[in-house]
């Protein structure tokens, strides 16, 4: 039979969502619970609270608390019923919790996402929510003090991985160990490295010819858009929702970002084995002589360009100004807010080592911040917010008892910790060829040998940090492991 490959996918791109839940592997039905936490942790006299949601699976409880940290998405019970978190819970005897980040999902401090309330949407407030949560779970108020002396481990991927590392940095008395998969640790305004890694992944899995063909297609596309009937032709070829206004730079940037670079970002961040080579077959098809048509053929076949590509910047703005929690763009509004005041991380084309020319400039994102939220959210605010974030967390220092995994072809990996930051109590595993958030999947859920080996190391190291058991494979002296075996990129018969 075919072994099902459950490659866990990304967050932190345009269309953020929860990593796809793993296959359930528990007899328990998780329970949903709520805790009142402070709205503003940093003002002692302000005692307002809101309800924070979490899931619990206590099937394996003996002595430990494990928390799968929710990021910029709505939580579902899936991540307390399977995945590497549950494997670790089984091994160390832990109750597995899954916390929802303030403002995302059902954890709503206000009735809507108006800018006035978003001032409480920061990572430092979210970390303090987690701290209050841990203190509560360990108190006599929760289950008669059952967890009073429990050790606490955190697991997170992507932004939630950053949160796991930063919890250990900010609250070492509450967090005994943390595992971050693919967590960025440095805030940065312009993030050109993102598309560089996308290009590198395409080169290594799809070949140099594929990368060259994309660049040729982009050159043809830009030239075509500058001709008189070009915009109508391109709009037709790429199935845009309306005719591109080629004289409006913000509309052009919208087309190139939503339509082109984000589509490639999705390909690489989500890549299942074989996906990139399959895309490259279309992108280099010898039967289609027009390179722009080859690009259009692939772009319009992708699920995230359906039903049509929005190129009207004004429409994008209108969608993201909607302050209803039920608006389809609510999560992106919230995440964009965090990028505008705390992180940046704008995936521009400012590097020359990527095939998308200069189609998505940094100014595009500056405009978004101002237009979604107000002219107050300008570049000065962004830069001072990024400095603030890096003062809090961006020193590049890895606290002890933190295990980190980075994917060698994860476009987020340039924002992860540097190899030199690793030390024996903060091991760093770099898995070549794999993408974003791949290491939080259950043991044996992929055929990627090195990834499975790294997951086992992570379980060993977390077990050691949490309950002090030294496992055989943790005895290895290297604290940076660079997996050397070739990654198997094909489905395998079993
Ligand atoms: C905002 O989104 C909600 C939910 O989709 C919708 O009902 C409402 O009409 C939208 N508001 C505006 C002003 O477009």
XYZ file of C-alpha atoms and ligand atoms in Angstrom:
508
model
C 0.000 0.000 0.000
C 1.008 3.609 -0.266
C 2.408 4.997 2.927
C 0.567 8.179 3.612
C 2.952 11.083 3.857
C 1.709 13.593 6.335
C 4.018 16.467 5.753
C 2.960 19.141 8.097
C 2.534 22.463 6.474
C 3.087 26.082 7.058
C 1.789 29.049 8.748
C 3.094 32.568 8.471
C 2.350 33.255 4.869
C -0.414 35.136 3.221
C -3.127 32.669 4.067
C -2.267 31.676 7.598
C -3.869 28.664 9.177
C -3.266 25.897 11.639
C -0.736 23.249 10.615
C -2.859 20.398 9.202
C -3.879 18.245 12.187
C -2.210 14.854 12.488
C -3.907 11.459 12.396
C -5.532 10.874 15.826
C -3.650 8.425 18.015
C -5.431 8.531 21.362
C -8.380 6.876 23.074
C -9.370 10.110 24.778
C -11.787 12.695 23.557
C -10.053 16.002 24.255
C -11.926 18.516 26.337
C -12.308 22.188 25.542
C -11.791 24.547 28.476
C -11.506 28.293 29.040
C -9.450 30.446 31.371
C -9.879 34.116 32.265
C -6.572 35.851 31.605
C -5.573 39.477 31.927
C -6.134 41.703 28.928
C -3.144 43.848 29.850
C -0.474 41.991 31.779
C 1.771 45.016 31.978
C -0.452 47.403 33.886
C -0.891 46.240 37.461
C -4.059 48.220 38.171
C -5.776 47.058 34.988
C -7.579 43.859 35.995
C -9.765 43.397 32.896
C -9.771 39.839 31.579
C -10.907 37.853 28.571
C -11.494 34.148 27.980
C -8.640 32.120 26.535
C -9.529 28.779 24.982
C -7.515 25.570 25.274
C -7.829 21.842 24.650
C -6.709 19.104 27.036
C -5.857 15.435 26.605
C -4.824 13.803 29.868
C -4.625 10.200 28.635
C -0.933 9.827 29.456
C -0.637 11.942 32.596
C 1.859 10.860 35.232
C 3.971 13.883 36.097
C 4.377 16.412 33.318
C 2.596 19.270 31.537
C 3.142 19.615 27.798
C 1.710 22.543 25.909
C 1.344 22.632 22.160
C 1.408 26.378 21.624
C -1.160 27.919 19.307
C 0.038 30.564 16.868
C -1.768 32.857 14.450
C -4.625 30.464 13.768
C -7.769 28.942 15.233
C -6.961 25.840 17.266
C -8.655 22.489 16.712
C -8.557 19.366 18.917
C -6.294 17.640 16.380
C -2.994 18.663 17.911
C -3.809 17.108 21.290
C -4.823 13.845 19.653
C -1.707 13.132 17.580
C 1.601 14.455 16.282
C 4.999 14.593 17.926
C 3.471 16.368 20.928
C 1.358 13.327 21.709
C 4.339 11.021 21.114
C 6.275 13.034 23.682
C 3.302 13.071 26.077
C 3.138 9.286 25.908
C 6.858 8.987 26.508
C 7.215 11.354 29.468
C 3.761 10.802 30.967
C 2.291 14.197 30.237
C -1.080 15.798 29.868
C -1.078 17.561 26.521
C -2.636 21.042 26.368
C -3.157 23.226 23.302
C -3.576 26.944 23.904
C -5.191 29.478 21.576
C -3.349 32.766 20.931
C -5.249 35.906 21.890
C -7.396 37.340 19.045
C -7.138 34.235 16.860
C -9.878 31.614 16.646
C -12.443 31.849 19.427
C -10.119 33.640 21.865
C -11.527 37.103 21.357
C -10.831 39.863 23.855
C -13.255 42.173 22.006
C -16.289 41.892 19.761
C -14.345 42.913 16.687
C -10.838 43.593 15.412
C -10.928 47.396 15.558
C -7.542 49.058 15.734
C -8.268 50.374 19.251
C -8.397 46.802 20.593
C -5.464 45.553 18.548
C -3.076 47.440 20.814
C -3.407 44.356 23.028
C -2.295 42.072 20.201
C 1.427 41.650 20.792
C 3.622 38.645 21.323
C 4.685 39.838 24.772
C 1.025 39.908 25.883
C 0.515 36.454 24.333
C 3.547 35.071 26.195
C 2.175 36.520 29.413
C -1.140 34.735 28.684
C 0.829 31.494 28.498
C 2.624 32.319 31.735
C -0.690 32.952 33.490
C -2.028 29.744 31.972
C 0.898 27.679 33.289
C 0.635 29.221 36.730
C -3.079 28.397 36.795
C -2.643 24.785 35.654
C -0.052 24.295 38.423
C -2.253 25.932 41.059
C -4.625 24.304 43.513
C -7.484 25.876 41.543
C -7.024 23.444 38.661
C -7.959 19.785 39.221
C -7.237 19.944 42.968
C -3.616 20.813 42.495
C -2.898 17.664 40.491
C -0.205 19.466 38.476
C 1.339 21.376 41.390
C 4.810 19.876 40.999
C 4.673 19.078 37.297
C 7.488 19.983 34.940
C 6.406 22.056 31.949
C 7.431 21.555 28.334
C 6.329 23.622 25.335
C 6.134 22.663 21.665
C 5.484 25.040 18.820
C 6.080 25.480 15.133
C 6.601 28.639 13.098
C 5.583 31.750 15.095
C 4.408 29.451 17.892
C 7.909 27.917 17.840
C 9.345 31.399 18.379
C 6.906 31.718 21.285
C 8.103 28.429 22.812
C 11.738 29.604 22.717
C 10.822 33.053 24.014
C 8.769 31.572 26.872
C 11.869 29.773 28.112
C 13.797 33.048 27.781
C 11.173 35.197 29.500
C 9.760 32.763 32.089
C 12.461 30.180 32.930
C 10.815 29.543 36.307
C 7.612 28.431 34.566
C 8.998 26.569 31.556
C 11.420 23.652 31.970
C 11.986 22.810 28.309
C 10.879 23.987 24.881
C 10.915 22.607 21.364
C 10.758 25.063 18.477
C 10.266 23.812 14.953
C 10.936 26.474 12.304
C 10.542 29.410 14.671
C 11.910 32.761 13.446
C 13.812 34.565 16.218
C 14.758 37.910 14.686
C 12.365 40.630 13.631
C 13.432 42.213 10.323
C 11.692 44.757 8.122
C 12.679 43.498 4.687
C 12.939 39.733 4.323
C 14.440 39.104 0.862
C 16.009 35.845 2.064
C 12.569 34.257 1.918
C 12.397 34.237 -1.886
C 16.087 33.292 -2.065
C 15.297 30.042 -0.258
C 12.270 29.523 -2.509
C 14.603 29.888 -5.517
C 17.141 27.527 -3.966
C 14.480 24.895 -3.281
C 13.268 25.121 -6.874
C 16.840 24.867 -8.141
C 17.705 21.847 -6.049
C 14.471 19.930 -6.556
C 13.355 21.153 -9.980
C 16.668 21.996 -11.611
C 18.464 25.059 -12.908
C 16.404 24.981 -16.114
C 13.211 25.397 -14.122
C 14.546 28.435 -12.283
C 15.780 29.955 -15.556
C 12.438 29.314 -17.178
C 10.619 31.122 -14.347
C 12.885 34.138 -14.779
C 12.349 34.138 -18.555
C 8.598 33.926 -17.982
C 8.732 36.840 -15.549
C 10.681 38.960 -18.046
C 8.127 38.174 -20.739
C 5.276 38.932 -18.365
C 6.640 42.334 -17.327
C 7.277 43.251 -20.980
C 3.827 42.146 -22.015
C 2.185 44.220 -19.274
C 3.897 47.313 -20.674
C 2.307 46.910 -24.114
C -1.034 48.364 -25.088
C -3.153 45.236 -25.029
C -0.827 43.460 -22.610
C -2.862 43.989 -19.425
C -5.995 42.507 -21.027
C -4.014 39.564 -22.413
C -2.296 38.879 -19.092
C -5.553 39.212 -17.161
C -7.089 36.626 -19.424
C -4.121 34.236 -19.287
C -3.814 34.400 -15.500
C -7.531 34.495 -14.771
C -7.493 37.672 -12.710
C -10.767 38.826 -11.111
C -10.712 42.002 -13.186
C -8.448 43.548 -15.811
C -5.080 44.534 -14.343
C -4.479 48.258 -14.144
C -0.911 48.243 -15.357
C -0.341 51.918 -14.634
C -1.135 51.478 -10.924
C 1.989 50.255 -9.100
C -0.025 48.956 -6.133
C -2.262 46.883 -8.417
C 0.765 45.475 -10.217
C 2.402 44.592 -6.905
C -0.873 42.965 -5.808
C -0.900 40.822 -8.938
C 2.725 39.810 -8.542
C 2.520 39.123 -4.831
C -0.876 37.459 -4.440
C -0.785 35.901 -7.872
C 2.830 34.931 -8.485
C 5.303 34.978 -5.591
C 2.815 33.749 -2.978
C 1.845 30.903 -5.273
C 5.480 29.821 -5.427
C 5.792 30.362 -1.686
C 2.916 27.971 -1.186
C 4.459 25.422 -3.485
C 7.690 25.372 -1.497
C 6.330 25.816 2.028
C 3.761 23.088 1.476
C 5.962 20.913 -0.704
C 5.148 17.262 -0.522
C 7.787 15.079 -2.133
C 7.430 15.373 -5.886
C 5.433 18.629 -5.894
C 8.273 20.893 -7.011
C 9.427 18.585 -9.843
C 5.793 18.290 -10.986
C 5.413 22.082 -11.045
C 8.665 22.362 -12.963
C 7.389 19.997 -15.623
C 4.596 22.463 -16.366
C 6.871 25.496 -16.031
C 9.373 24.095 -18.555
C 6.966 22.160 -20.812
C 8.618 21.929 -24.213
C 5.230 21.757 -25.949
C 4.391 25.316 -24.848
C 6.774 27.729 -26.543
C 5.569 30.958 -24.899
C 7.224 31.219 -21.466
C 4.450 33.521 -20.181
C 1.870 30.898 -21.135
C 3.847 28.189 -19.306
C 3.841 30.297 -16.160
C 0.128 31.044 -16.576
C -0.645 27.361 -17.052
C 0.944 26.494 -13.756
C -0.271 29.507 -11.754
C -3.905 29.046 -12.796
C -3.807 25.348 -11.882
C -2.997 26.048 -8.226
C -5.691 25.931 -5.550
C -4.720 29.250 -3.957
C -5.295 31.210 -7.177
C -8.957 30.093 -7.285
C -11.516 31.212 -8.225
C -9.532 34.159 -9.666
C -6.508 36.303 -8.759
C -7.423 39.583 -7.068
C -5.299 42.391 -8.495
C -7.222 45.420 -7.238
C -5.268 46.797 -4.329
C -8.306 48.834 -3.263
C -10.309 45.598 -2.956
C -7.569 43.947 -0.892
C -7.580 46.963 1.397
C -11.351 46.936 1.729
C -11.350 43.226 2.613
C -8.685 43.711 5.275
C -10.333 46.764 6.791
C -13.355 44.661 7.706
C -13.266 44.410 11.512
C -15.620 41.432 11.785
C -14.065 38.301 13.284
C -16.101 36.401 10.691
C -14.608 38.189 7.707
C -12.639 35.767 5.492
C -9.588 38.016 5.882
C -9.851 38.460 9.666
C -6.856 36.260 10.469
C -4.741 37.958 7.826
C -5.791 41.324 9.198
C -4.601 40.242 12.642
C -1.338 38.722 11.459
C -0.618 41.708 9.201
C -1.143 43.932 12.235
C 1.514 41.997 14.129
C 3.926 42.339 11.201
C 3.245 46.091 11.016
C 3.946 46.744 14.701
C 6.315 43.952 15.788
C 8.007 41.854 13.123
C 8.129 43.109 9.537
C 9.208 39.933 7.690
C 8.053 41.267 4.325
C 8.774 38.796 1.576
C 10.008 41.235 -1.048
C 11.890 40.772 -4.304
C 14.764 43.047 -3.250
C 17.362 40.259 -3.610
C 18.914 39.521 -7.006
C 19.139 35.823 -6.123
C 15.543 35.016 -7.029
C 13.731 34.875 -10.371
C 10.840 37.280 -9.724
C 12.661 40.477 -10.828
C 11.734 43.559 -8.768
C 8.004 43.040 -8.837
C 7.212 43.163 -5.096
C 8.908 46.146 -3.437
C 9.121 46.851 0.286
C 7.003 49.981 -0.136
C 4.067 47.763 -1.038
C 3.959 46.460 2.524
C 4.459 49.929 3.999
C 1.335 50.989 2.125
C -0.587 47.972 3.389
C 0.131 48.799 7.028
C -1.101 52.351 6.582
C -4.099 51.434 4.461
C -5.325 48.498 6.572
C -4.965 50.245 9.926
C -4.330 54.026 9.532
C -1.577 56.420 8.580
C -0.264 56.075 12.153
C 1.085 52.627 11.176
C 3.914 54.008 9.099
C 7.537 52.978 8.555
C 8.758 54.796 11.663
C 6.340 52.881 13.825
C 7.314 49.637 12.096
C 11.033 50.204 12.632
C 10.676 51.172 16.260
C 8.425 48.145 16.809
C 11.006 45.841 15.249
C 13.717 47.326 17.478
C 11.479 46.771 20.476
C 10.888 43.121 19.552
C 14.591 42.510 19.082
C 15.410 44.193 22.397
C 13.039 41.747 24.072
C 13.934 38.581 22.192
C 16.264 39.049 19.249
C 19.677 38.755 20.808
C 20.331 35.552 18.926
C 20.957 33.847 22.232
C 19.375 30.448 22.712
C 18.306 29.826 26.294
C 19.162 26.422 27.726
C 16.749 23.487 27.512
C 15.490 24.596 24.133
C 15.597 22.175 21.203
C 15.396 23.768 17.738
C 14.762 22.241 14.324
C 15.205 24.173 11.087
C 14.358 22.885 7.618
C 17.151 23.410 5.090
C 14.598 24.439 2.480
C 12.298 26.311 4.811
C 12.098 29.909 3.553
C 11.773 30.960 7.208
C 15.061 29.334 8.245
C 17.191 32.488 7.637
C 15.311 34.068 10.586
C 16.024 31.077 12.840
C 18.915 30.784 15.288
C 22.422 30.693 13.842
C 24.443 27.493 14.246
C 26.890 29.361 16.485
C 24.100 30.003 19.008
C 23.662 26.288 19.670
C 25.229 24.766 22.763
C 24.946 21.414 24.531
C 21.801 22.507 26.376
C 20.340 24.161 23.272
C 20.775 21.698 20.419
C 19.988 22.776 16.872
C 19.047 20.294 14.158
C 19.121 21.377 10.540
C 17.370 18.944 8.217
C 18.435 19.435 4.601
C 15.761 19.490 1.949
C 12.794 19.829 4.260
C 10.460 22.744 4.558
C 8.430 24.511 7.240
C 6.988 22.840 10.362
C 7.870 19.320 9.275
C 9.214 18.081 12.604
C 6.010 18.346 14.649
C 4.362 15.465 12.804
C 4.053 12.100 14.544
C 6.958 9.676 14.529
C 7.061 7.595 11.343
C 4.600 9.838 9.523
C 7.054 10.481 6.677
C 9.519 8.487 4.593
C 12.199 11.121 5.046
C 14.872 9.197 6.917
C 16.776 12.162 8.296
C 13.633 13.932 9.436
C 12.500 10.840 11.322
C 15.945 10.541 12.925
C 15.799 14.180 14.015
C 12.323 13.722 15.506
C 13.701 10.866 17.606
C 16.562 13.075 18.772
C 14.071 15.784 19.680
C 12.040 13.300 21.746
C 15.217 12.114 23.492
C 16.429 15.615 24.259
C 13.038 16.874 25.446
C 12.674 13.770 27.619
C 16.067 14.447 29.142
C 15.282 18.120 29.766
C 11.868 17.308 31.261
C 12.401 14.196 33.331
C 16.177 13.897 33.404
C 16.416 10.585 31.617
C 19.413 10.399 29.341
C 18.586 8.418 26.258
C 21.131 6.549 24.200
C 20.911 8.686 21.126
C 21.045 11.888 23.145
C 24.533 10.972 24.268
C 25.969 12.104 20.973
C 28.297 15.010 21.583
C 27.379 17.174 18.619
C 25.033 20.015 19.487
C 24.515 21.081 15.905
C 23.393 18.200 13.799
C 23.465 18.628 10.077
C 21.697 15.650 8.660
C 23.859 14.333 5.874
C 21.888 11.585 4.235
C 20.184 12.383 0.997
C 16.559 13.186 1.547
C 14.186 10.842 -0.148
C 11.820 12.891 -2.163
C 9.686 10.213 -3.641
C 6.762 8.228 -2.348
C 7.921 4.793 -1.448
C 6.063 1.516 -1.787
C 5.769 -0.482 1.406
C -17.419 42.133 6.927
O -17.434 40.737 6.928
C -18.652 40.177 7.390
C -18.453 38.671 7.510
O -18.007 38.115 6.306
C -19.777 40.576 6.447
O -21.003 40.026 6.903
C -19.871 42.078 6.384
O -20.826 42.468 5.443
C -18.529 42.707 6.041
N -18.596 44.135 6.211
C -18.332 44.971 5.250
C -18.405 46.418 5.598
O -18.016 44.630 4.127
